[in-house]
Tab-separated table of C-alpha atoms in Angstrom:
chain	number	residue	atom	x	y	z
I	1	MET	CA	-8.069	11.839	-18.203
I	2	THR	CA	-11.893	12.841	-19.588
I	3	ASP	CA	-11.096	14.395	-22.361
I	4	THR	CA	-8.751	11.097	-24.053
I	5	SER	CA	-11.357	8.791	-22.857
I	6	LEU	CA	-14.714	10.389	-23.974
I	7	ALA	CA	-14.355	12.659	-26.859
I	8	ALA	CA	-12.891	10.003	-28.753
I	9	PRO	CA	-15.450	7.921	-30.034
I	10	GLY	CA	-16.209	11.194	-31.561
I	11	VAL	CA	-13.448	11.861	-33.522
I	12	SER	CA	-13.875	10.278	-36.340
I	13	SER	CA	-12.659	10.316	-40.167
I	14	GLU	CA	-15.846	9.268	-41.529
I	15	PRO	CA	-17.670	10.943	-43.987
I	16	GLU	CA	-21.180	11.697	-43.529
I	17	PRO	CA	-23.036	11.435	-46.581
I	18	GLU	CA	-25.881	14.017	-47.011
I	19	THR	CA	-28.813	11.825	-45.808
I	20	SER	CA	-32.105	11.712	-48.542
I	21	SER	CA	-35.343	11.240	-46.320
I	22	SER	CA	-36.056	8.114	-48.134
I	23	ASN	CA	-33.039	6.730	-45.645
I	24	ALA	CA	-34.597	7.947	-43.346
I	25	ARG	CA	-37.847	7.168	-43.674
I	26	ALA	CA	-36.088	4.071	-43.654
I	27	VAL	CA	-34.188	4.155	-40.536
I	28	LEU	CA	-37.552	5.168	-38.974
I	29	LEU	CA	-39.477	2.120	-40.623
I	30	LEU	CA	-36.444	-0.369	-39.847
I	31	SER	CA	-37.578	1.130	-36.234
I	32	ALA	CA	-40.718	0.215	-36.061
I	33	LEU	CA	-39.437	-2.726	-37.179
I	34	ALA	CA	-37.205	-3.234	-34.493
I	35	THR	CA	-40.068	-2.817	-32.075
I	36	LEU	CA	-42.408	-5.750	-33.148
I	37	LEU	CA	-39.748	-8.093	-32.776
I	38	VAL	CA	-39.130	-7.286	-29.670
I	39	TYR	CA	-42.399	-7.973	-28.550
I	40	SER	CA	-43.651	-10.392	-30.778
I	41	VAL	CA	-40.407	-12.980	-29.655
I	42	PRO	CA	-41.519	-14.259	-26.316
I	43	VAL	CA	-37.702	-14.958	-24.991
I	44	LEU	CA	-36.789	-11.964	-26.721
I	45	GLY	CA	-39.698	-9.652	-25.374
I	46	ARG	CA	-39.064	-10.678	-21.939
I	47	PHE	CA	-35.115	-10.031	-22.040
I	48	LEU	CA	-35.616	-6.559	-23.404
I	49	ALA	CA	-38.425	-5.097	-22.298
I	50	ARG	CA	-37.731	-4.590	-19.127
I	51	PRO	CA	-34.379	-2.441	-20.073
I	52	LEU	CA	-36.942	-0.558	-22.306
I	53	LEU	CA	-39.278	0.321	-19.432
I	54	LEU	CA	-36.386	1.544	-17.127
I	55	LEU	CA	-34.980	3.623	-20.241
I	56	SER	CA	-38.545	5.702	-19.833
I	57	THR	CA	-38.553	5.607	-15.735
I	58	LEU	CA	-35.203	7.200	-16.130
I	59	ALA	CA	-36.306	9.995	-18.588
I	60	HIS	CA	-39.078	10.904	-16.710
I	61	GLU	CA	-36.509	10.732	-13.453
I	62	MET	CA	-34.357	13.286	-15.372
I	63	GLY	CA	-37.377	15.908	-16.871
I	64	HIS	CA	-37.941	15.779	-13.082
I	65	GLY	CA	-34.616	16.803	-12.208
I	66	VAL	CA	-33.117	19.049	-15.393
I	67	THR	CA	-36.107	20.899	-15.385
I	68	ALA	CA	-35.753	21.447	-12.339
I	69	VAL	CA	-32.753	23.220	-12.394
I	70	LEU	CA	-33.107	25.449	-15.445
I	71	ILE	CA	-36.299	27.287	-13.726
I	72	GLY	CA	-33.437	27.734	-10.643
I	73	GLY	CA	-33.784	24.581	-8.301
I	74	GLY	CA	-31.238	22.078	-7.606
I	75	PHE	CA	-31.387	18.338	-8.815
I	76	GLN	CA	-30.041	16.405	-5.163
I	77	ARG	CA	-30.159	12.608	-5.989
I	78	MET	CA	-31.971	9.429	-8.366
I	79	MET	CA	-32.741	6.409	-7.339
I	80	ILE	CA	-34.541	3.404	-9.545
I	81	TRP	CA	-35.424	0.194	-8.595
I	82	PRO	CA	-36.063	-2.768	-10.628
I	83	ASN	CA	-40.053	-2.941	-10.883
I	84	GLY	CA	-40.181	0.258	-12.850
I	85	SER	CA	-40.697	2.463	-10.402
I	86	GLY	CA	-38.267	5.806	-9.734
I	87	LEU	CA	-37.403	8.643	-8.322
I	88	ALA	CA	-35.896	12.453	-8.234
I	89	GLN	CA	-35.549	14.490	-5.502
I	90	ILE	CA	-34.792	17.750	-6.398
I	91	ASP	CA	-34.425	21.415	-4.657
I	92	THR	CA	-37.315	23.856	-4.712
I	93	THR	CA	-36.378	25.830	-2.033
I	94	GLY	CA	-38.168	29.694	-2.942
I	95	PHE	CA	-40.783	27.960	-5.438
I	96	GLY	CA	-44.003	29.165	-6.285
I	97	ARG	CA	-46.897	27.378	-7.168
I	98	ILE	CA	-46.205	27.247	-10.555
I	99	ARG	CA	-42.074	26.730	-11.042
I	100	GLU	CA	-43.094	23.177	-8.643
I	101	GLY	CA	-45.874	22.324	-10.986
I	102	LEU	CA	-43.193	22.891	-13.936
I	103	SER	CA	-41.127	20.812	-12.209
I	104	LEU	CA	-43.144	18.323	-12.301
I	105	ALA	CA	-44.788	18.243	-15.388
I	106	GLY	CA	-41.346	18.066	-16.712
I	107	GLY	CA	-40.841	14.726	-15.013
I	108	LEU	CA	-44.281	13.674	-16.942
I	109	VAL	CA	-43.955	14.974	-20.833
I	110	GLY	CA	-39.566	14.433	-20.444
I	111	PRO	CA	-40.135	10.778	-22.133
I	112	ALA	CA	-41.401	12.454	-25.185
I	113	VAL	CA	-39.121	15.350	-24.937
I	114	ALA	CA	-36.473	12.522	-24.911
I	115	SER	CA	-37.979	10.725	-27.689
I	116	ALA	CA	-37.792	14.348	-30.352
I	117	VAL	CA	-34.835	14.547	-29.412
I	118	CYS	CA	-34.038	12.024	-30.682
I	119	PHE	CA	-35.689	11.563	-33.599
I	120	TYR	CA	-34.184	15.334	-34.504
I	121	LEU	CA	-30.473	13.506	-34.087
I	122	GLY	CA	-31.175	10.474	-35.579
I	123	ARG	CA	-31.511	12.244	-38.970
I	124	THR	CA	-27.766	11.510	-39.676
I	125	GLY	CA	-25.074	10.156	-38.304
I	126	ARG	CA	-23.063	12.892	-36.594
I	127	GLY	CA	-26.410	13.225	-34.920
I	128	ALA	CA	-27.019	10.740	-34.090
I	129	ARG	CA	-22.790	10.447	-32.982
I	130	ALA	CA	-23.062	13.824	-31.197
I	131	CYS	CA	-26.801	12.525	-29.613
I	132	LEU	CA	-25.533	9.530	-28.271
I	133	ILE	CA	-21.833	11.204	-26.108
I	134	GLY	CA	-24.275	14.190	-25.078
I	135	LEU	CA	-26.063	11.729	-23.059
I	136	GLY	CA	-23.817	9.948	-22.020
I	137	LEU	CA	-21.812	12.660	-20.487
I	138	LEU	CA	-24.552	13.499	-18.686
I	139	LEU	CA	-25.373	10.051	-17.241
I	140	LEU	CA	-22.111	10.244	-16.586
I	141	VAL	CA	-21.894	13.576	-14.504
I	142	VAL	CA	-25.526	11.321	-12.735
I	143	GLU	CA	-23.930	7.971	-11.759
I	144	VAL	CA	-20.624	9.741	-9.961
I	145	PHE	CA	-22.772	12.915	-8.798
I	146	LEU	CA	-26.598	11.472	-7.985
I	147	VAL	CA	-27.731	7.752	-8.863
I	148	ARG	CA	-28.073	7.046	-4.863
I	149	ASN	CA	-28.963	3.283	-5.212
I	150	LEU	CA	-27.504	0.451	-6.489
I	151	PHE	CA	-29.599	-0.761	-8.999
I	152	GLY	CA	-29.814	2.567	-10.439
I	153	PHE	CA	-26.198	3.170	-10.556
I	154	ALA	CA	-25.588	-0.291	-12.458
I	155	PHE	CA	-27.850	0.236	-14.523
I	156	VAL	CA	-26.804	4.641	-15.954
I	157	GLY	CA	-23.413	2.861	-15.686
I	158	MET	CA	-24.937	-0.028	-18.509
I	159	VAL	CA	-26.691	2.949	-20.379
I	160	VAL	CA	-23.002	5.382	-20.498
I	161	ILE	CA	-21.391	1.988	-21.878
I	162	THR	CA	-23.722	1.482	-24.590
I	163	CYS	CA	-23.673	5.031	-25.955
I	164	PHE	CA	-19.672	4.767	-25.895
I	165	LEU	CA	-19.813	2.089	-27.105
I	166	ALA	CA	-22.500	2.673	-30.372
I	167	THR	CA	-20.756	5.791	-30.989
I	168	ARG	CA	-18.241	3.160	-32.658
I	169	LEU	CA	-21.083	1.441	-34.868
I	170	SER	CA	-20.980	3.254	-38.444
I	171	ALA	CA	-23.584	6.103	-39.140
I	172	GLU	CA	-26.386	3.611	-40.354
I	173	ALA	CA	-25.703	1.399	-37.363
I	174	ARG	CA	-26.173	4.833	-34.834
I	175	ARG	CA	-28.786	6.169	-36.025
I	176	LEU	CA	-30.470	3.369	-36.474
I	177	THR	CA	-29.998	2.925	-32.573
I	178	VAL	CA	-30.973	6.447	-31.774
I	179	VAL	CA	-33.688	6.597	-33.544
I	180	PHE	CA	-34.795	2.606	-32.149
I	181	VAL	CA	-34.300	4.570	-28.420
I	182	GLY	CA	-37.048	7.267	-29.411
I	183	VAL	CA	-39.450	4.908	-30.703
I	184	GLN	CA	-39.111	3.214	-27.076
I	185	LEU	CA	-39.336	6.270	-25.399
I	186	ALA	CA	-43.029	7.651	-27.618
I	187	LEU	CA	-44.387	4.378	-26.945
I	188	SER	CA	-43.908	4.666	-22.686
I	189	VAL	CA	-45.766	7.831	-22.991
I	190	PHE	CA	-48.760	5.573	-24.608
I	191	SER	CA	-48.010	2.468	-22.420
I	192	ARG	CA	-47.376	4.300	-18.649
I	193	ALA	CA	-50.154	6.646	-19.812
I	194	ASP	CA	-52.620	5.397	-16.802
I	195	TYR	CA	-49.648	7.380	-14.723
I	196	LEU	CA	-51.241	10.397	-16.205
I	197	PHE	CA	-54.318	9.671	-14.274
I	198	THR	CA	-53.205	8.178	-11.267
I	199	PRO	CA	-53.232	10.029	-7.793
I	200	ALA	CA	-50.918	8.178	-6.031
I	201	ALA	CA	-47.172	6.239	-6.611
I	202	VAL	CA	-46.233	3.215	-5.420
I	203	ASN	CA	-42.112	2.910	-5.425
I	204	PRO	CA	-40.319	-0.105	-2.943
I	205	SER	CA	-40.138	3.087	-0.096
I	206	GLY	CA	-43.718	3.639	-0.095
I	207	THR	CA	-46.926	5.132	-1.787
I	208	PHE	CA	-47.359	8.854	-2.065
I	209	PRO	CA	-49.071	11.009	-3.886
I	210	SER	CA	-48.434	11.011	-7.345
I	211	ASP	CA	-46.768	13.860	-10.283
I	212	VAL	CA	-50.260	14.852	-11.226
I	213	MET	CA	-51.678	14.679	-7.754
I	214	ARG	CA	-48.280	17.230	-6.165
I	215	MET	CA	-49.525	19.332	-9.426
I	216	GLN	CA	-53.540	19.166	-8.291
I	217	GLN	CA	-51.707	20.452	-3.777
I	218	ALA	CA	-49.903	23.340	-6.201
I	219	LEU	CA	-52.221	24.503	-8.923
I	220	PHE	CA	-55.318	23.321	-7.278
I	221	LEU	CA	-56.842	21.834	-11.140
I	222	PRO	CA	-58.298	18.699	-10.620
I	223	TYR	CA	-55.257	15.765	-11.213
I	224	TRP	CA	-57.263	14.783	-14.245
I	225	PHE	CA	-56.294	17.672	-15.871
I	226	TRP	CA	-52.998	18.051	-15.280
I	227	GLY	CA	-52.640	15.047	-16.718
I	228	ALA	CA	-54.612	15.420	-19.327
I	229	LEU	CA	-52.723	19.157	-20.188
I	230	CYS	CA	-48.945	16.955	-20.137
I	231	GLY	CA	-50.716	13.937	-21.988
I	232	GLY	CA	-51.621	16.338	-24.936
I	233	VAL	CA	-47.911	18.258	-24.332
I	234	SER	CA	-46.271	14.822	-24.876
I	235	VAL	CA	-48.228	13.925	-28.144
I	236	ALA	CA	-47.169	17.164	-29.499
I	237	VAL	CA	-43.276	17.054	-28.893
I	238	LEU	CA	-44.217	13.169	-30.549
I	239	ILE	CA	-45.579	14.409	-33.934
I	240	TRP	CA	-43.091	17.404	-34.262
I	241	GLY	CA	-40.133	15.396	-33.191
I	242	VAL	CA	-41.326	12.823	-35.928
I	243	ARG	CA	-42.538	15.010	-38.547
I	244	LEU	CA	-38.646	16.933	-38.638
I	245	PHE	CA	-37.671	13.275	-38.441
I	246	TRP	CA	-39.824	12.136	-41.686
I	247	ARG	CA	-38.870	15.483	-43.699
I	248	LYS	CA	-35.186	14.725	-43.831
């Protein structure tokens, strides 16, 4: 059933012309204008701001989990709450201090990495379709096996459905969708930068050491140093992604 229903949106006879640099820049500018529209129109801003915030939370928690898996750990469960907070529970059995620090940093740079991927794949209609299908499939697996609260299940499910529906758009509309998401994730790196410099994090389960404080505990240097380092890496990744897109 998976092969026929989820792969189908990626199969199309639609021609994919070469994308000029001027078209790529137009898509990026349109995405920026759409962002300005979202936040300048009060009703529209209130309607869309929360889902966009939750999207950055999803990228953050996925960053923790995917990083842990890539360096030999496990991704056990994930939760997302309506206020924009989240939790990724990972298995760090056998991790030393460095791998533990990397798994924590993965969440902090996750939105920037996801944004850069969107910019890179959003250069063409075919790349945008691959991005939407890949994200949809990945989140479908996360939805089934890892999400452990009702709100998180509903939100991730909505993102999965949106991804597969968006594959049916025209090539330019797909690109605009993917790049718009990339712009939102890029903005979240700065709008939520205060989290990089706070020692505590609060979610409905209680108050806990923040990621950077846990990095301090694992790697000794002060939490603000790790926050600044992760912030710098995030900005560098974003610049790389935008340059790749702009030069297309």
